[in-house]
Every structure is written in C-alpha cells, then in structure tokens.
C-alpha cells in the first residue's frame, strides 16, 4: 500500500474547526512532485534555450575574439562583429526598452508565462530541483528525509546535493563574470590559483548569489523580491491567458470511484487529489482562484490533465484560459493594447536597426585648452585644443583632420592612422589668419574623415576666443 503524503497541512483553529493550508501558507519548504507533460516539455525547451544562450555565447568566439564581451577597462562592449562605446549607450538603452516592450506584450497576451518558462530564476530553480531529486529522491522521499534524524545516509545525500548546487553555481558565476573578463583566461586563472582579488570576489559573489537564490530562496524571489511580479497584474485584462481552475466544472470537489457518475453524487470533475498543489513550485492551490504567486508554469495543468485521463474525463479542468472565456465568452486575441505594443515594438526595432546602420564609426570629441588664447610667432591669435578620435571599426583606418571653412588655419598632425578600437588624444592649435574676421568668440568646426570611405565622417564644434581689438 502506498503512503499518501498530504499536499496541505491540516491545522485546527477556533474550537476544533479545521482549516487546510497550502505549502506556501504553511511556511515550510516546498517539496514539489515531479510530473511530465506537454507544458513540462515546453519548460525544458525554454530553459534549454536560455542555457544555450547564456553558456554558449560566453564561450563563443567571433572574428578571433570572444563574441560577447563587456570590456570594462577599455569601456567597450563587443557583441559579435559590432563594438559599442559609451557614446553608443543610447542604442543599448533602446535595446532594453525594446526588450521591456516585448515583456509587456507577452504579459498582456499570456500573463506570467515568461516567469514560468524562460526567467533565469525559475530555470535555475528547476535545475536545482532536479539536482535535489537525483540526490534525495522524489517528493515523498524528501519529506521523509527532512523528518528523519541525522544519519550517515542523510549526511551523504545532503552533502551530494549541496555539492551539485555549488558546482552549478560556480559554472554559472564563471560564465557570468566571463562576459566581463575573457572567459578562457578566467577559468585558467581560477584553476592555476592566479585569479586577482577583484575577479575572485565577483566569482565568489555570483556563485553565492546563484546558490542562495536557486537553492534556498526559490519561489520567495518570485513572490517577494521580483519587481515584475508587482506590476504585471495591472497589465492583465479579461482576455489575458492565465492558468485557471474551471470551478463551474470542478465543484463540488470530492473523492469518488473510477467509473462512478459524479453528478449522481452531487460532485464536479475535481476529485480533490491535490496533485495540482503538490506539483506547484510556488506552493499554492490554483483552485483558490487567480493569485499573484502563480508563475504560469503550467505544472498543475499537466498534473490535472493526467488525473483527468485516468478518470476518463475531458482534459482542461485546469488550463490556460482567459477570464472572458471562463465566463462563457470568446477570448479576444486582437485587441487594441496588444496591437499597440506590437506596433510600437516593430517601429522601435526598425528605428534601432536604422540607427545601427547609420551610426558613425568614428568618434570625435573636442576640448578647448584652459588658456583662452595666445599670440604665435607670426603674430596671429591662436587657440589650443585636444581632439579625442576613436576608430570604432574592426580595421586599421587612415583619417584626415581638417577645419570647416572659416578664417582659421589648423596647426598640428593632419593625417592619422588608428588601430581597431584605438583612442587617440591629439593636441592641435588653430590660428586666426584673417584679422578682419576677429571677434571675441567665434564658432569653428573640426572634421575627421575616413580616407578610404569619405562618407564616413564626423564633425564637432568648439569656440575660438580672441581679445577685444
Ligand atoms: S489535480 Fe485536478 S482533480 Fe486533482 S485536485 Fe487538482 S484540480 Fe482537482
Ligand atoms: S498554480 Fe500552477 S501554473 Fe501557477 S505556479 Fe502553481 S503549478 Fe505553476
């Protein structure tokens, strides 16, 4: 005979009146029961893609260099063939805004499905749960192990679990820090004990953060710390797809024999087996209605569908559906808010691609020397400047420096050769060659042009100062 482990703790309050608490309400650890099904498979796909993206791109090379690398020392962000500089941060900010709109779109369409299928917190938690399962057993074995006194077996299982958690955390931390410092050197330095203190600190920090978040905090991050969960509920509307229990079909809930007629017993389709509660990673009972704590992972849908199959009932007692559909209407997918987000996203992606194409691959900053002016050997009024020229391309480039038309003459180096990504600090001076054009302050414009591609050019204005005549 199999022992039935209660999904919920039964407590007694107020003169013997029993109330039942979900695992989340009981405050104890949530031991989820593993379950297979189509939504579990989708979670595997989502998590697999996220892992591939996260670990794969950290180790991928592109054009002889790490494909994605945020070089903090040089203030350059390399992503595949492109290099971004601090001056390009507006483009990176635009990318974040596009991602935020994507998240809004998904949330209005299907609630917290991002949380259940692709969020790093959930994905790493699923991996840690899997490590827990292979070391400590399935749900009922883990509950028993929790209650059992310490023994050699319990110590071995616990130690193996934590060692696995720490191994996953360390690999994660190395990949994450590897986006900021070349990952191959990082791993080599770690294993030859040559890691510098700052890098060592960040590896330790992200190992600890992964271990604590996915091993110990788990659903508490989703419930109490994640800002997205706070505002996503205001984005729901009556047509948003959410995981819902069909109370009209399920109630009254209760046990019955397979093959018996539930209607004759005054029962709905819910057999009150509590499997949907046992599989829930946030420890809630979806039959209590829509809750902020639900991360839309679909585990309870898979679990209940399999129970319905066993009972010979139609699937979908718990399903992804909308409030409108639950009340007998039809879910409207094409609705103004959703279309608005989609249009805004398409426009922003188009603008981003265009901005990427026309982004100047030379940068020129001009700083005027603190000395206002001086007189040169020829008796001309002269001002000094420092030009900061950056070659943002991946090739060595030759540039010409000049001044736009005006009563000035440029003195200093006019031809430059810059290596890929090189920053040149160039001192120059400008002389006023037409005394009749002398005023106390006049605008002038420096220009830098790529000699191999004259369409690639930049110009920056500054001020020329002269004494009153
Ligand atoms: S799994 Fe389905 S049948 Fe079982 S308690 Fe949950 S809703 Fe009811
Ligand atoms: S209620 Fe269902 S969909 Fe929501 S978090 Fe729990 S198992 Fe996942």
GROMACS .gro file of C-alpha atoms in nm, residues 108-323:
model
  216
  108UNK     CA    1  -0.080   4.117  -2.179
  109UNK     CA    2  -0.109   3.812  -2.404
  110UNK     CA    3  -0.028   3.531  -2.162
  111UNK     CA    4   0.032   3.664  -1.811
  112UNK     CA    5   0.344   3.549  -1.630
  113UNK     CA    6   0.446   3.287  -1.885
  114UNK     CA    7   0.791   3.448  -1.905
  115UNK     CA    8   0.831   3.364  -1.535
  116UNK     CA    9   0.732   3.002  -1.579
  117UNK     CA   10   0.921   2.920  -1.898
  118UNK     CA   11   1.223   3.144  -1.952
  119UNK     CA   12   1.305   3.351  -1.643
  120UNK     CA   13   1.657   3.269  -1.516
  121UNK     CA   14   1.531   3.250  -1.156
  122UNK     CA   15   1.274   2.981  -1.246
  123UNK     CA   16   1.507   2.798  -1.487
  124UNK     CA   17   1.790   2.770  -1.236
  125UNK     CA   18   1.540   2.671  -0.966
  126UNK     CA   19   1.413   2.386  -1.188
  127UNK     CA   20   1.776   2.271  -1.234
  128UNK     CA   21   1.837   2.283  -0.859
  129UNK     CA   22   1.513   2.087  -0.801
  130UNK     CA   23   1.635   1.827  -1.048
  131UNK     CA   24   1.965   1.802  -0.853
  132UNK     CA   25   1.758   1.763  -0.536
  133UNK     CA   26   1.554   1.486  -0.694
  134UNK     CA   27   1.851   1.280  -0.811
  135UNK     CA   28   2.026   1.308  -0.474
  136UNK     CA   29   1.740   1.296  -0.223
  137UNK     CA   30   1.467   1.124  -0.419
  138UNK     CA   31   1.115   1.223  -0.518
  139UNK     CA   32   0.881   1.440  -0.315
  140UNK     CA   33   0.770   1.190  -0.052
  141UNK     CA   34   1.129   1.067  -0.002
  142UNK     CA   35   1.247   1.424   0.054
  143UNK     CA   36   0.969   1.492   0.305
  144UNK     CA   37   1.068   1.173   0.490
  145UNK     CA   38   1.436   1.270   0.477
  146UNK     CA   39   1.354   1.613   0.626
  147UNK     CA   40   1.179   1.445   0.918
  148UNK     CA   41   1.440   1.169   0.965
  149UNK     CA   42   1.716   1.205   1.228
  150UNK     CA   43   2.070   1.269   1.105
  151UNK     CA   44   2.247   0.954   0.982
  152UNK     CA   45   2.538   0.873   0.750
  153UNK     CA   46   2.291   0.824   0.462
  154UNK     CA   47   2.118   1.158   0.522
  155UNK     CA   48   2.454   1.335   0.551
  156UNK     CA   49   2.577   1.180   0.226
  157UNK     CA   50   2.261   1.276   0.036
  158UNK     CA   51   2.260   1.631   0.170
  159UNK     CA   52   2.632   1.679   0.102
  160UNK     CA   53   2.599   1.550  -0.255
  161UNK     CA   54   2.302   1.779  -0.317
  162UNK     CA   55   2.484   2.088  -0.191
  163UNK     CA   56   2.800   1.993  -0.382
  164UNK     CA   57   2.593   1.969  -0.702
  165UNK     CA   58   2.424   2.302  -0.629
  166UNK     CA   59   2.763   2.464  -0.568
  167UNK     CA   60   2.907   2.315  -0.889
  168UNK     CA   61   2.617   2.456  -1.096
  169UNK     CA   62   2.652   2.790  -0.913
  170UNK     CA   63   3.026   2.808  -0.984
  171UNK     CA   64   2.983   2.725  -1.353
  172UNK     CA   65   2.709   2.990  -1.372
  173UNK     CA   66   2.925   3.251  -1.198
  174UNK     CA   67   3.220   3.179  -1.429
  175UNK     CA   68   3.002   3.223  -1.738
  176UNK     CA   69   2.853   3.545  -1.598
  177UNK     CA   70   3.186   3.700  -1.495
  178UNK     CA   71   3.318   3.571  -1.830
  179UNK     CA   72   3.103   3.831  -2.004
  180UNK     CA   73   3.318   4.099  -1.838
  181UNK     CA   74   3.662   3.939  -1.847
  182UNK     CA   75   3.777   3.690  -2.115
  183UNK     CA   76   3.625   3.362  -2.001
  184UNK     CA   77   3.911   3.133  -2.106
  185UNK     CA   78   4.167   3.336  -1.912
  186UNK     CA   79   3.926   3.349  -1.619
  187UNK     CA   80   3.893   2.970  -1.600
  188UNK     CA   81   4.268   2.920  -1.649
  189UNK     CA   82   4.347   3.173  -1.373
  190UNK     CA   83   4.095   3.010  -1.140
  191UNK     CA   84   4.244   2.664  -1.176
  192UNK     CA   85   4.604   2.788  -1.153
  193UNK     CA   86   4.510   2.998  -0.849
  194UNK     CA   87   4.616   3.319  -1.022
  195UNK     CA   88   4.283   3.497  -1.008
  196UNK     CA   89   4.318   3.859  -0.899
  197UNK     CA   90   4.130   3.964  -0.586
  198UNK     CA   91   3.859   4.170  -0.760
  199UNK     CA   92   3.772   3.898  -1.014
  200UNK     CA   93   3.787   3.635  -0.738
  201UNK     CA   94   3.540   3.839  -0.534
  202UNK     CA   95   3.289   3.858  -0.822
  203UNK     CA   96   3.318   3.485  -0.895
  204UNK     CA   97   3.255   3.416  -0.526
  205UNK     CA   98   2.968   3.669  -0.514
  206UNK     CA   99   2.781   3.525  -0.816
  207UNK     CA  100   2.841   3.167  -0.701
  208UNK     CA  101   2.688   3.256  -0.363
  209UNK     CA  102   2.403   3.452  -0.526
  210UNK     CA  103   2.310   3.159  -0.754
  211UNK     CA  104   2.335   2.908  -0.470
  212UNK     CA  105   2.118   3.114  -0.234
  213UNK     CA  106   1.862   3.225  -0.495
  214UNK     CA  107   1.802   2.893  -0.670
  215UNK     CA  108   1.876   2.666  -0.374
  216UNK     CA  109   1.722   2.842  -0.075
  217UNK     CA  110   1.511   3.141  -0.172
  218UNK     CA  111   1.348   2.993  -0.484
  219UNK     CA  112   0.982   3.097  -0.505
  220UNK     CA  113   1.038   3.368  -0.243
  221UNK     CA  114   1.230   3.566  -0.505
  222UNK     CA  115   0.928   3.541  -0.739
  223UNK     CA  116   0.681   3.626  -0.464
  224UNK     CA  117   0.855   3.895  -0.262
  225UNK     CA  118   1.158   4.030  -0.446
  226UNK     CA  119   1.083   4.037  -0.817
  227UNK     CA  120   0.960   4.382  -0.929
  228UNK     CA  121   0.800   4.233  -1.241
  229UNK     CA  122   0.553   4.034  -1.030
  230UNK     CA  123   0.445   4.359  -0.863
  231UNK     CA  124   0.334   4.539  -1.177
  232UNK     CA  125   0.238   4.253  -1.407
  233UNK     CA  126  -0.107   4.215  -1.251
  234UNK     CA  127  -0.206   4.565  -1.364
  235UNK     CA  128  -0.129   4.459  -1.721
  236UNK     CA  129  -0.376   4.173  -1.718
  237UNK     CA  130  -0.712   4.223  -1.885
  238UNK     CA  131  -1.014   3.997  -1.927
  239UNK     CA  132  -0.853   3.833  -2.234
  240UNK     CA  133  -0.510   3.761  -2.087
  241UNK     CA  134  -0.434   3.389  -2.085
  242UNK     CA  135  -0.385   3.273  -1.728
  243UNK     CA  136  -0.373   2.933  -1.562
  244UNK     CA  137  -0.722   2.885  -1.417
  245UNK     CA  138  -0.922   2.620  -1.246
  246UNK     CA  139  -1.268   2.580  -1.402
  247UNK     CA  140  -1.470   2.594  -1.080
  248UNK     CA  141  -1.802   2.561  -1.262
  249UNK     CA  142  -1.687   2.224  -1.392
  250UNK     CA  143  -1.481   2.110  -1.093
  251UNK     CA  144  -1.707   2.186  -0.796
  252UNK     CA  145  -1.821   2.027  -0.576
  253UNK     CA  146  -1.490   1.852  -0.539
  254UNK     CA  147  -1.456   1.516  -0.372
  255UNK     CA  148  -1.331   1.158  -0.396
  256UNK     CA  149  -1.524   0.903  -0.599
  257UNK     CA  150  -1.473   0.564  -0.756
  258UNK     CA  151  -1.340   0.547  -1.115
  259UNK     CA  152  -1.636   0.484  -1.343
  260UNK     CA  153  -1.897   0.614  -1.100
  261UNK     CA  154  -2.125   0.900  -1.204
  262UNK     CA  155  -2.008   1.212  -1.018
  263UNK     CA  156  -2.325   1.408  -1.099
  264UNK     CA  157  -2.535   1.145  -0.928
  265UNK     CA  158  -2.324   1.205  -0.617
  266UNK     CA  159  -2.354   1.582  -0.649
  267UNK     CA  160  -1.986   1.611  -0.748
  268UNK     CA  161  -1.799   1.802  -1.017
  269UNK     CA  162  -1.488   1.678  -1.201
  270UNK     CA  163  -1.234   1.764  -0.929
  271UNK     CA  164  -1.152   1.451  -0.732
  272UNK     CA  165  -0.966   1.660  -0.470
  273UNK     CA  166  -0.648   1.457  -0.516
  274UNK     CA  167  -0.435   1.769  -0.452
  275UNK     CA  168  -0.180   1.666  -0.715
  276UNK     CA  169  -0.208   2.015  -0.866
  277UNK     CA  170  -0.092   2.157  -0.531
  278UNK     CA  171   0.188   1.902  -0.492
  279UNK     CA  172   0.349   1.995  -0.824
  280UNK     CA  173   0.325   2.372  -0.776
  281UNK     CA  174   0.671   2.533  -0.737
  282UNK     CA  175   0.523   2.829  -0.551
  283UNK     CA  176   0.316   2.605  -0.324
  284UNK     CA  177  -0.027   2.748  -0.399
  285UNK     CA  178  -0.365   2.593  -0.468
  286UNK     CA  179  -0.480   2.726  -0.804
  287UNK     CA  180  -0.834   2.618  -0.714
  288UNK     CA  181  -0.844   2.916  -0.476
  289UNK     CA  182  -0.855   3.145  -0.783
  290UNK     CA  183  -0.603   3.365  -0.965
  291UNK     CA  184  -0.314   3.451  -0.738
  292UNK     CA  185  -0.019   3.685  -0.772
  293UNK     CA  186   0.201   3.391  -0.669
  294UNK     CA  187   0.120   3.188  -0.980
  295UNK     CA  188   0.411   3.198  -1.226
  296UNK     CA  189   0.206   3.038  -1.505
  297UNK     CA  190   0.440   2.741  -1.533
  298UNK     CA  191   0.162   2.500  -1.631
  299UNK     CA  192   0.282   2.222  -1.396
  300UNK     CA  193  -0.066   2.197  -1.242
  301UNK     CA  194  -0.218   2.180  -1.592
  302UNK     CA  195  -0.002   1.877  -1.679
  303UNK     CA  196  -0.078   1.716  -1.342
  304UNK     CA  197  -0.454   1.766  -1.360
  305UNK     CA  198  -0.470   1.657  -1.727
  306UNK     CA  199  -0.310   1.326  -1.631
  307UNK     CA  200  -0.563   1.283  -1.347
  308UNK     CA  201  -0.847   1.360  -1.588
  309UNK     CA  202  -0.704   1.100  -1.830
  310UNK     CA  203  -0.703   0.838  -1.554
  311UNK     CA  204  -1.060   0.924  -1.455
  312UNK     CA  205  -1.179   0.921  -1.818
  313UNK     CA  206  -1.282   1.289  -1.801
  314UNK     CA  207  -1.208   1.557  -2.058
  315UNK     CA  208  -0.876   1.739  -2.010
  316UNK     CA  209  -0.863   2.107  -1.920
  317UNK     CA  210  -1.016   2.128  -1.571
  318UNK     CA  211  -0.709   2.344  -1.507
  319UNK     CA  212  -0.598   2.519  -1.825
  320UNK     CA  213  -0.462   2.832  -1.986
  321UNK     CA  214  -0.768   3.041  -2.048
  322UNK     CA  215  -0.899   3.393  -2.004
  323UNK     CA  216  -1.144   3.538  -1.759
   0.00000   0.00000   0.00000
